Amino acid sequence: MSDDLVTLSVDGVEVSVPKGTLVVDAAKKIGNDIPVFCYHPKLEPVGMCRMCLVEIGLPMRDRATGEPLLNEDGTPQINFGRGLQTGCTVQVSPGMVVRTKTDPVEQARADVIEFLLTSHPLDCPICDKGGECPLQNLTMRHGRGNSRMVFADKLHMEKHVPLGDLIFLDRERCIQCARCVRFQDEVAGDPVIGFHNRGRHLEIATLSEPGFDSYWSGNTTDICPVGALTTADFRFGARPWELTPVATLSPHCPSGSNMTVSTRREAKAGGRSVIKRVMPRQHEAVNEIWISDKDRFVHHFAESADRLTQPLVRKNGKLVAASWTEALDVVAGKLQQAGTAVAGVSGDRLSNEDLFLFQELFRKGLKSNNLDLANGRLAGGDIVAQVGISSGSNLKDLGKGDVVVVVASDLHEEVPVWWLRLKQAAERGAAIVTLNVRGTRLDKYAKHALRYVPGEAVATLRQLVNQSKVETDGQSDDPIAAAAATVGSAGNLVAFYGAEGLTYDETESVAKLLANLLLLKNGDGHAGKKNNGLIPVWPHNNTQGAWDMGIHPSFAPGYKALPEAGLDAHAMYEGAASGTVKALYVLGADPIGDGLMDGRGKLDFLVVQEMFLTATAAAADVVLPAQSWVEREGTFTNAERRVQRYYPAITPVGDSRADWQILAQVGERVGLGKPALAASLVFRDVVKAVKQYKGMDYRSLAKYEKQWPDVGGDDLYYGGNAYENRSGLGQQWVAAAESGKVGMFEVAETAVKSSPGLKLVRTAALYTPGTLISHSAALLGPRMAQPTLSLSTADARKVGVADGNRVEVTANGMTMTATARVGDAPDGVALISGVAYVPGTAVVQIRKLQEEKVA
Amino acid sequence: MFGEIVKGLYTTLKHLFQPPVTVQYPEIKRPVRNRFKGRHELKRYENGLEKCIGCALCAAACPADAIFVEASENSDEKRFSPGERYASTYEINMMRCIFCGYCEDACPTQAIVLEKSYELSFYDRASAIYTKEMLIVDVPVNGRSTPQVVEPGIFNRAIPEMEDPK
């Protein structure tokens, strides 16, 4: 037996567990459920609630000789001490004997339940947790059924306290286990709630303004073992047993967070099946059991009253309702008429099936390579295919000796799940190196926080990469050299790169330089090894899939280079304005609304496939109503190249159709043959065309295995209310470096263009207004990011702007108004957040607006 | 043999002169027993507030899945029931109902009661679904109809004080 394993017996059953395991976890491994309230496998044990009291005995030893004392029959003598011990704080030791079913233990459990219920209001019939409540379940299992406490002496406290806009607190129901407080401190790193007062009057209070200011607040409701914390969204929405859980994926985030939507048919919605809540679904390699509030609360757009319900065709200058047959005939006819002057842009929130058929329609049906993402911010999909993070990697495995490099990205605002997991990696001992134009939240956990001057990101990164090649002692005053020494000594190396303040071309250079960093040491580098590789911080949930499916002017599906590249999105928009592009197909994107395209220009024909009447759709000749992600099935590929399935959850809105269906029907009309009847069949064609997806099908993507810790199931008290994953863990495709040698990338030297003037850099904010979030009810309204311009104190003085002033910002011909914040930016840089995407760094003009007189 | 015929006719004759047991329904209705379980009613308190808190335990208890409840939140400006929550939709499909009375047993506020009415017949399936308006009893003489506007601070409990089942 290995030295790291410890054998103990729990109720007579022998179990071997790693050293340092807690008694409750050891018992759990053999299916012995020791009840807990305050303990949670993802949090540090505190032993506050006393529910896990058990008898723990240790083998006795002779004091003089140290030899084990034996009974007459040869069994070791066990000393159980004088009292019960908390199973959640005691670590296992060899020969330990645990008894969990004895009378004193049962008595203790009943007593603890009795105490916890002294002031509990017993309002289970109306409680949102009722039915999936650990307190309710454990009371039924271990409680006495009556109480010696006087009912009339119950303490009455506030029932409905808003902790911010999203979470409500019921002070009577709270059993003071501190799971929420500890989650915010330990896991989320946002210590914005805390205990106030003592004893019976102890209560949870929010310490931030606005209240409960964290992107993770919803998770506290999942791990709350009672109904004290509930979401504003689900308040009185339904009883948990009435809900139908359907597995889905985040429609926003490139991490591919696994979620479950709980649906129910609703009379208020005319008998339709609607989403009642969104909960996390366990995937320990993706999002563990956490989801950000954006994933949890931004789903209402699917049921918005503004959704398009039928095809619209422009007649006499007006968009009027039409039949599908008519609309599709018009689209197919007009696209074919345009000949080679046809082009297509797509959003990156659509499924792989949609994007693949879009590509088939253009390349095979219309014989055009004019295909691109509508708003390509980040390049390097082809580089990720070479040196992307190796399959089987898990950010949870990163720890001491490992290094994570994050370039040009604010992960806390862009992909909160990664921020959370990197923070935890740093706490386990991994060194984080950030390289940004300004300070980000991750800097607090970073070993080296480097800065680059706007426009010089590539040069600075090149310096870092070059110096990492050289062996140094790590003792250097130069921050880049010090960081390079850290990177050079990395055990495992993971590199993230984003697009903050970078142009599209610069992101490509950054990706290549990081790829070289991973490939250093002549092929014996990091790339291709487990827990090593490149992760792009894509803007949306399926940007990776769009690259894989060949939504690119110069790549066919599977990154096959095309002999002749088509127009990129920028060229298409210019072509539309000048008239060289005659027909444009816009799939799930809003280039006019995003300011990328200046109206429809000289286009003969514009077709938009959308959920809402966006600015682009309003200018179109035909608008095809598409279904949202919860109405149909499909697959998304996350930035770690994990292909995952999601399932249909609610009744489709109106006469809308799934994107892949619409595209297949247009395809049929341009001569691509009978459309596929199911998304799974389209995926079969995807697998044939994309060699990286070989071996995948809908069945293999739905495979799952038991994960640790246990969540869901009957033992809700243990891991919280997150759903167990029974719908598939997905499959990661293999990067080229894993199966063969990959050469270094050439990155051309670019002359550093230093131009005078203040540079504008757009920074991300999680709740930046957009089509989906704006159609998602008023819940997040107060939290929405407002346009904000941050300047350094010196720069603010130069342009004569004070904190809180309204300013007009002009850069690259775009004008925005924003509120000024002084002091948060480095010198020479103006940071703007809460606005649509602005690429690169542009010289900015700032004009103070006259204060409006307040009457 | 003759004796048997006389005996049989005697029984016939005897019943010929007895009062009939047939009741001329619907002109005449027999009283029902105390424990008869007929059509449900949703009860009100004396002040007119609804007893139902929309907990859907009746729906959970129903073996025929005949009950559908949707809850909403009370406010002092628009108050339906004394607690935080009330049933904004309450439907019973009378064609599914087997009149077992489990809903009544499950109800924590004794809001749903199977009363004596048994005249349930329909021309179509849709009209077999009884809505909240059809099920709820009339407002008592001294009560007010719901929703009520009430003084803030009176109804500050999550659920009304519950009594042991009688």
mmCIF file of N, CA and C in Angstrom, chain A residues 263-322:
data_model
loop_
_atom_site.group_PDB
_atom_site.id
_atom_site.type_symbol
_atom_site.label_atom_id
_atom_site.label_comp_id
_atom_site.label_asym_id
_atom_site.label_seq_id
_atom_site.Cartn_x
_atom_site.Cartn_y
_atom_site.Cartn_z
ATOM 1 N N THR A 263 -37.202 24.144 -16.515
ATOM 2 C CA THR A 263 -38.336 24.674 -17.255
ATOM 3 C C THR A 263 -39.649 24.173 -16.650
ATOM 4 N N ARG A 264 -40.701 24.904 -16.956
ATOM 5 C CA ARG A 264 -42.021 24.489 -16.529
ATOM 6 C C ARG A 264 -43.037 25.122 -17.470
ATOM 7 N N ARG A 265 -44.119 24.415 -17.733
ATOM 8 C CA ARG A 265 -45.192 25.031 -18.514
ATOM 9 C C ARG A 265 -45.899 26.038 -17.626
ATOM 10 N N GLU A 266 -46.281 27.148 -18.242
ATOM 11 C CA GLU A 266 -46.783 28.247 -17.442
ATOM 12 C C GLU A 266 -48.075 28.785 -18.046
ATOM 13 N N ALA A 267 -49.076 28.943 -17.193
ATOM 14 C CA ALA A 267 -50.349 29.479 -17.681
ATOM 15 C C ALA A 267 -50.203 30.939 -18.093
ATOM 16 N N LYS A 268 -49.369 31.677 -17.326
ATOM 17 C CA LYS A 268 -49.156 33.097 -17.631
ATOM 18 C C LYS A 268 -48.597 33.277 -19.034
ATOM 19 N N ALA A 269 -47.801 32.295 -19.484
ATOM 20 C CA ALA A 269 -47.193 32.393 -20.817
ATOM 21 C C ALA A 269 -48.034 31.654 -21.857
ATOM 22 N N GLY A 270 -49.304 31.453 -21.546
ATOM 23 C CA GLY A 270 -50.182 30.810 -22.514
ATOM 24 C C GLY A 270 -49.915 29.327 -22.677
ATOM 25 N N GLY A 271 -49.430 28.683 -21.618
ATOM 26 C CA GLY A 271 -49.220 27.239 -21.682
ATOM 27 C C GLY A 271 -47.895 26.840 -22.275
ATOM 28 N N ARG A 272 -47.054 27.819 -22.632
ATOM 29 C CA ARG A 272 -45.730 27.486 -23.166
ATOM 30 C C ARG A 272 -44.845 26.984 -22.040
ATOM 31 N N SER A 273 -43.844 26.226 -22.436
ATOM 32 C CA SER A 273 -42.826 25.813 -21.496
ATOM 33 C C SER A 273 -41.805 26.942 -21.414
ATOM 34 N N VAL A 274 -41.527 27.417 -20.204
ATOM 35 C CA VAL A 274 -40.632 28.571 -20.067
ATOM 36 C C VAL A 274 -39.485 28.244 -19.106
ATOM 37 N N ILE A 275 -38.435 29.068 -19.184
ATOM 38 C CA ILE A 275 -37.286 28.887 -18.286
ATOM 39 C C ILE A 275 -37.626 29.511 -16.943
ATOM 40 N N LYS A 276 -37.519 28.717 -15.892
ATOM 41 C CA LYS A 276 -37.785 29.246 -14.564
ATOM 42 C C LYS A 276 -36.508 29.669 -13.866
ATOM 43 N N ARG A 277 -35.442 28.982 -14.124
ATOM 44 C CA ARG A 277 -34.171 29.367 -13.516
ATOM 45 C C ARG A 277 -33.037 28.681 -14.285
ATOM 46 N N VAL A 278 -31.850 29.188 -14.081
ATOM 47 C CA VAL A 278 -30.653 28.571 -14.653
ATOM 48 C C VAL A 278 -29.736 28.212 -13.496
ATOM 49 N N MET A 279 -29.285 26.969 -13.501
ATOM 50 C CA MET A 279 -28.444 26.490 -12.402
ATOM 51 C C MET A 279 -27.153 25.922 -12.990
ATOM 52 N N PRO A 280 -26.095 25.883 -12.198
ATOM 53 C CA PRO A 280 -24.873 25.259 -12.703
ATOM 54 C C PRO A 280 -25.017 23.748 -12.816
ATOM 55 N N ARG A 281 -24.295 23.193 -13.771
ATOM 56 C CA ARG A 281 -24.235 21.742 -13.925
ATOM 57 C C ARG A 281 -22.759 21.380 -13.775
ATOM 58 N N GLN A 282 -22.503 20.363 -13.027
ATOM 59 C CA GLN A 282 -21.117 20.072 -12.663
ATOM 60 C C GLN A 282 -20.282 19.642 -13.869
ATOM 61 N N HIS A 283 -19.151 20.282 -14.032
ATOM 62 C CA HIS A 283 -18.136 19.801 -14.962
ATOM 63 C C HIS A 283 -16.805 20.240 -14.377
ATOM 64 N N GLU A 284 -16.120 19.332 -13.718
ATOM 65 C CA GLU A 284 -14.945 19.707 -12.932
ATOM 66 C C GLU A 284 -13.801 20.213 -13.809
ATOM 67 N N ALA A 285 -13.844 19.937 -15.106
ATOM 68 C CA ALA A 285 -12.768 20.427 -15.970
ATOM 69 C C ALA A 285 -13.143 21.739 -16.639
ATOM 70 N N VAL A 286 -14.366 22.188 -16.465
ATOM 71 C CA VAL A 286 -14.793 23.413 -17.134
ATOM 72 C C VAL A 286 -15.172 24.495 -16.130
ATOM 73 N N ASN A 287 -16.258 24.295 -15.422
ATOM 74 C CA ASN A 287 -16.708 25.336 -14.501
ATOM 75 C C ASN A 287 -16.939 24.798 -13.099
ATOM 76 N N GLU A 288 -16.465 23.580 -12.800
ATOM 77 C CA GLU A 288 -16.684 22.948 -11.507
ATOM 78 C C GLU A 288 -18.179 22.992 -11.190
ATOM 79 N N ILE A 289 -18.570 23.686 -10.121
ATOM 80 C CA ILE A 289 -20.019 23.784 -9.890
ATOM 81 C C ILE A 289 -20.442 25.246 -9.792
ATOM 82 N N TRP A 290 -19.682 26.124 -10.448
ATOM 83 C CA TRP A 290 -19.993 27.551 -10.352
ATOM 84 C C TRP A 290 -20.380 28.107 -11.724
ATOM 85 N N ILE A 291 -21.282 29.062 -11.748
ATOM 86 C CA ILE A 291 -21.501 29.852 -12.963
ATOM 87 C C ILE A 291 -21.587 31.317 -12.570
ATOM 88 N N SER A 292 -21.217 32.177 -13.489
ATOM 89 C CA SER A 292 -21.259 33.601 -13.177
ATOM 90 C C SER A 292 -22.702 34.090 -13.260
ATOM 91 N N ASP A 293 -22.948 35.248 -12.682
ATOM 92 C CA ASP A 293 -24.309 35.792 -12.687
ATOM 93 C C ASP A 293 -24.785 36.110 -14.098
ATOM 94 N N LYS A 294 -23.868 36.383 -15.002
ATOM 95 C CA LYS A 294 -24.285 36.657 -16.375
ATOM 96 C C LYS A 294 -24.899 35.392 -16.971
ATOM 97 N N ASP A 295 -24.261 34.259 -16.747
ATOM 98 C CA ASP A 295 -24.814 33.010 -17.259
ATOM 99 C C ASP A 295 -26.137 32.682 -16.581
ATOM 100 N N ARG A 296 -26.236 33.024 -15.310
ATOM 101 C CA ARG A 296 -27.419 32.656 -14.545
ATOM 102 C C ARG A 296 -28.621 33.538 -14.857
ATOM 103 N N PHE A 297 -28.362 34.829 -15.095
ATOM 104 C CA PHE A 297 -29.503 35.740 -15.205
ATOM 105 C C PHE A 297 -29.765 36.259 -16.616
ATOM 106 N N VAL A 298 -28.781 36.167 -17.505
ATOM 107 C CA VAL A 298 -29.023 36.688 -18.853
ATOM 108 C C VAL A 298 -29.514 35.544 -19.746
ATOM 109 N N HIS A 299 -30.773 35.191 -19.550
ATOM 110 C CA HIS A 299 -31.396 34.192 -20.419
ATOM 111 C C HIS A 299 -32.782 34.636 -20.842
ATOM 112 N N HIS A 300 -33.257 35.742 -20.262
ATOM 113 C CA HIS A 300 -34.623 36.173 -20.529
ATOM 114 C C HIS A 300 -34.841 36.618 -21.966
ATOM 115 N N PHE A 301 -33.735 36.904 -22.672
ATOM 116 C CA PHE A 301 -33.891 37.315 -24.063
ATOM 117 C C PHE A 301 -34.624 36.246 -24.870
ATOM 118 N N ALA A 302 -34.459 34.978 -24.468
ATOM 119 C CA ALA A 302 -35.097 33.894 -25.218
ATOM 120 C C ALA A 302 -36.617 34.013 -25.186
ATOM 121 N N GLU A 303 -37.147 34.613 -24.118
ATOM 122 C CA GLU A 303 -38.600 34.725 -23.978
ATOM 123 C C GLU A 303 -39.060 36.176 -24.098
ATOM 124 N N SER A 304 -38.203 37.014 -24.635
ATOM 125 C CA SER A 304 -38.559 38.421 -24.764
ATOM 126 C C SER A 304 -39.738 38.598 -25.710
ATOM 127 N N ALA A 305 -40.563 39.586 -25.407
ATOM 128 C CA ALA A 305 -41.712 39.870 -26.266
ATOM 129 C C ALA A 305 -41.282 40.441 -27.611
ATOM 130 N N ASP A 306 -40.023 40.906 -27.690
ATOM 131 C CA ASP A 306 -39.540 41.517 -28.935
ATOM 132 C C ASP A 306 -39.039 40.489 -29.943
ATOM 133 N N ARG A 307 -39.084 39.216 -29.574
ATOM 134 C CA ARG A 307 -38.552 38.210 -30.489
ATOM 135 C C ARG A 307 -39.293 38.228 -31.828
ATOM 136 N N LEU A 308 -38.556 37.990 -32.909
ATOM 137 C CA LEU A 308 -39.179 37.875 -34.227
ATOM 138 C C LEU A 308 -39.916 36.539 -34.284
ATOM 139 N N THR A 309 -41.139 36.567 -34.801
ATOM 140 C CA THR A 309 -41.921 35.332 -34.803
ATOM 141 C C THR A 309 -42.199 34.806 -36.197
ATOM 142 N N GLN A 310 -42.030 35.634 -37.209
ATOM 143 C CA GLN A 310 -42.243 35.123 -38.566
ATOM 144 C C GLN A 310 -41.329 35.837 -39.564
ATOM 145 N N PRO A 311 -41.093 35.189 -40.707
ATOM 146 C CA PRO A 311 -40.203 35.809 -41.694
ATOM 147 C C PRO A 311 -40.761 37.148 -42.173
ATOM 148 N N LEU A 312 -39.861 38.081 -42.427
ATOM 149 C CA LEU A 312 -40.258 39.382 -42.939
ATOM 150 C C LEU A 312 -39.590 39.595 -44.302
ATOM 151 N N VAL A 313 -40.379 40.122 -45.233
ATOM 152 C CA VAL A 313 -39.840 40.414 -46.561
ATOM 153 C C VAL A 313 -40.195 41.860 -46.883
ATOM 154 N N ARG A 314 -39.214 42.580 -47.463
ATOM 155 C CA ARG A 314 -39.451 43.992 -47.764
ATOM 156 C C ARG A 314 -40.286 44.120 -49.035
ATOM 157 N N LYS A 315 -41.443 44.745 -48.880
ATOM 158 C CA LYS A 315 -42.301 44.996 -50.043
ATOM 159 C C LYS A 315 -42.679 46.470 -50.017
ATOM 160 N N ASN A 316 -42.476 47.147 -51.120
ATOM 161 C CA ASN A 316 -42.740 48.585 -51.213
ATOM 162 C C ASN A 316 -42.045 49.347 -50.082
ATOM 163 N N GLY A 317 -40.822 48.944 -49.808
ATOM 164 C CA GLY A 317 -40.046 49.664 -48.803
ATOM 165 C C GLY A 317 -40.355 49.319 -47.366
ATOM 166 N N LYS A 318 -41.278 48.389 -47.157
ATOM 167 C CA LYS A 318 -41.634 48.047 -45.772
ATOM 168 C C LYS A 318 -41.441 46.562 -45.537
ATOM 169 N N LEU A 319 -40.991 46.226 -44.314
ATOM 170 C CA LEU A 319 -40.861 44.811 -43.970
ATOM 171 C C LEU A 319 -42.239 44.291 -43.566
ATOM 172 N N VAL A 320 -42.715 43.288 -44.313
ATOM 173 C CA VAL A 320 -44.031 42.724 -43.981
ATOM 174 C C VAL A 320 -43.883 41.211 -43.780
ATOM 175 N N ALA A 321 -44.799 40.672 -42.990
ATOM 176 C CA ALA A 321 -44.759 39.250 -42.690
ATOM 177 C C ALA A 321 -44.960 38.436 -43.962
ATOM 178 N N ALA A 322 -44.245 37.333 -44.067
ATOM 179 C CA ALA A 322 -44.359 36.470 -45.239
ATOM 180 C C ALA A 322 -44.255 35.025 -44.799
#
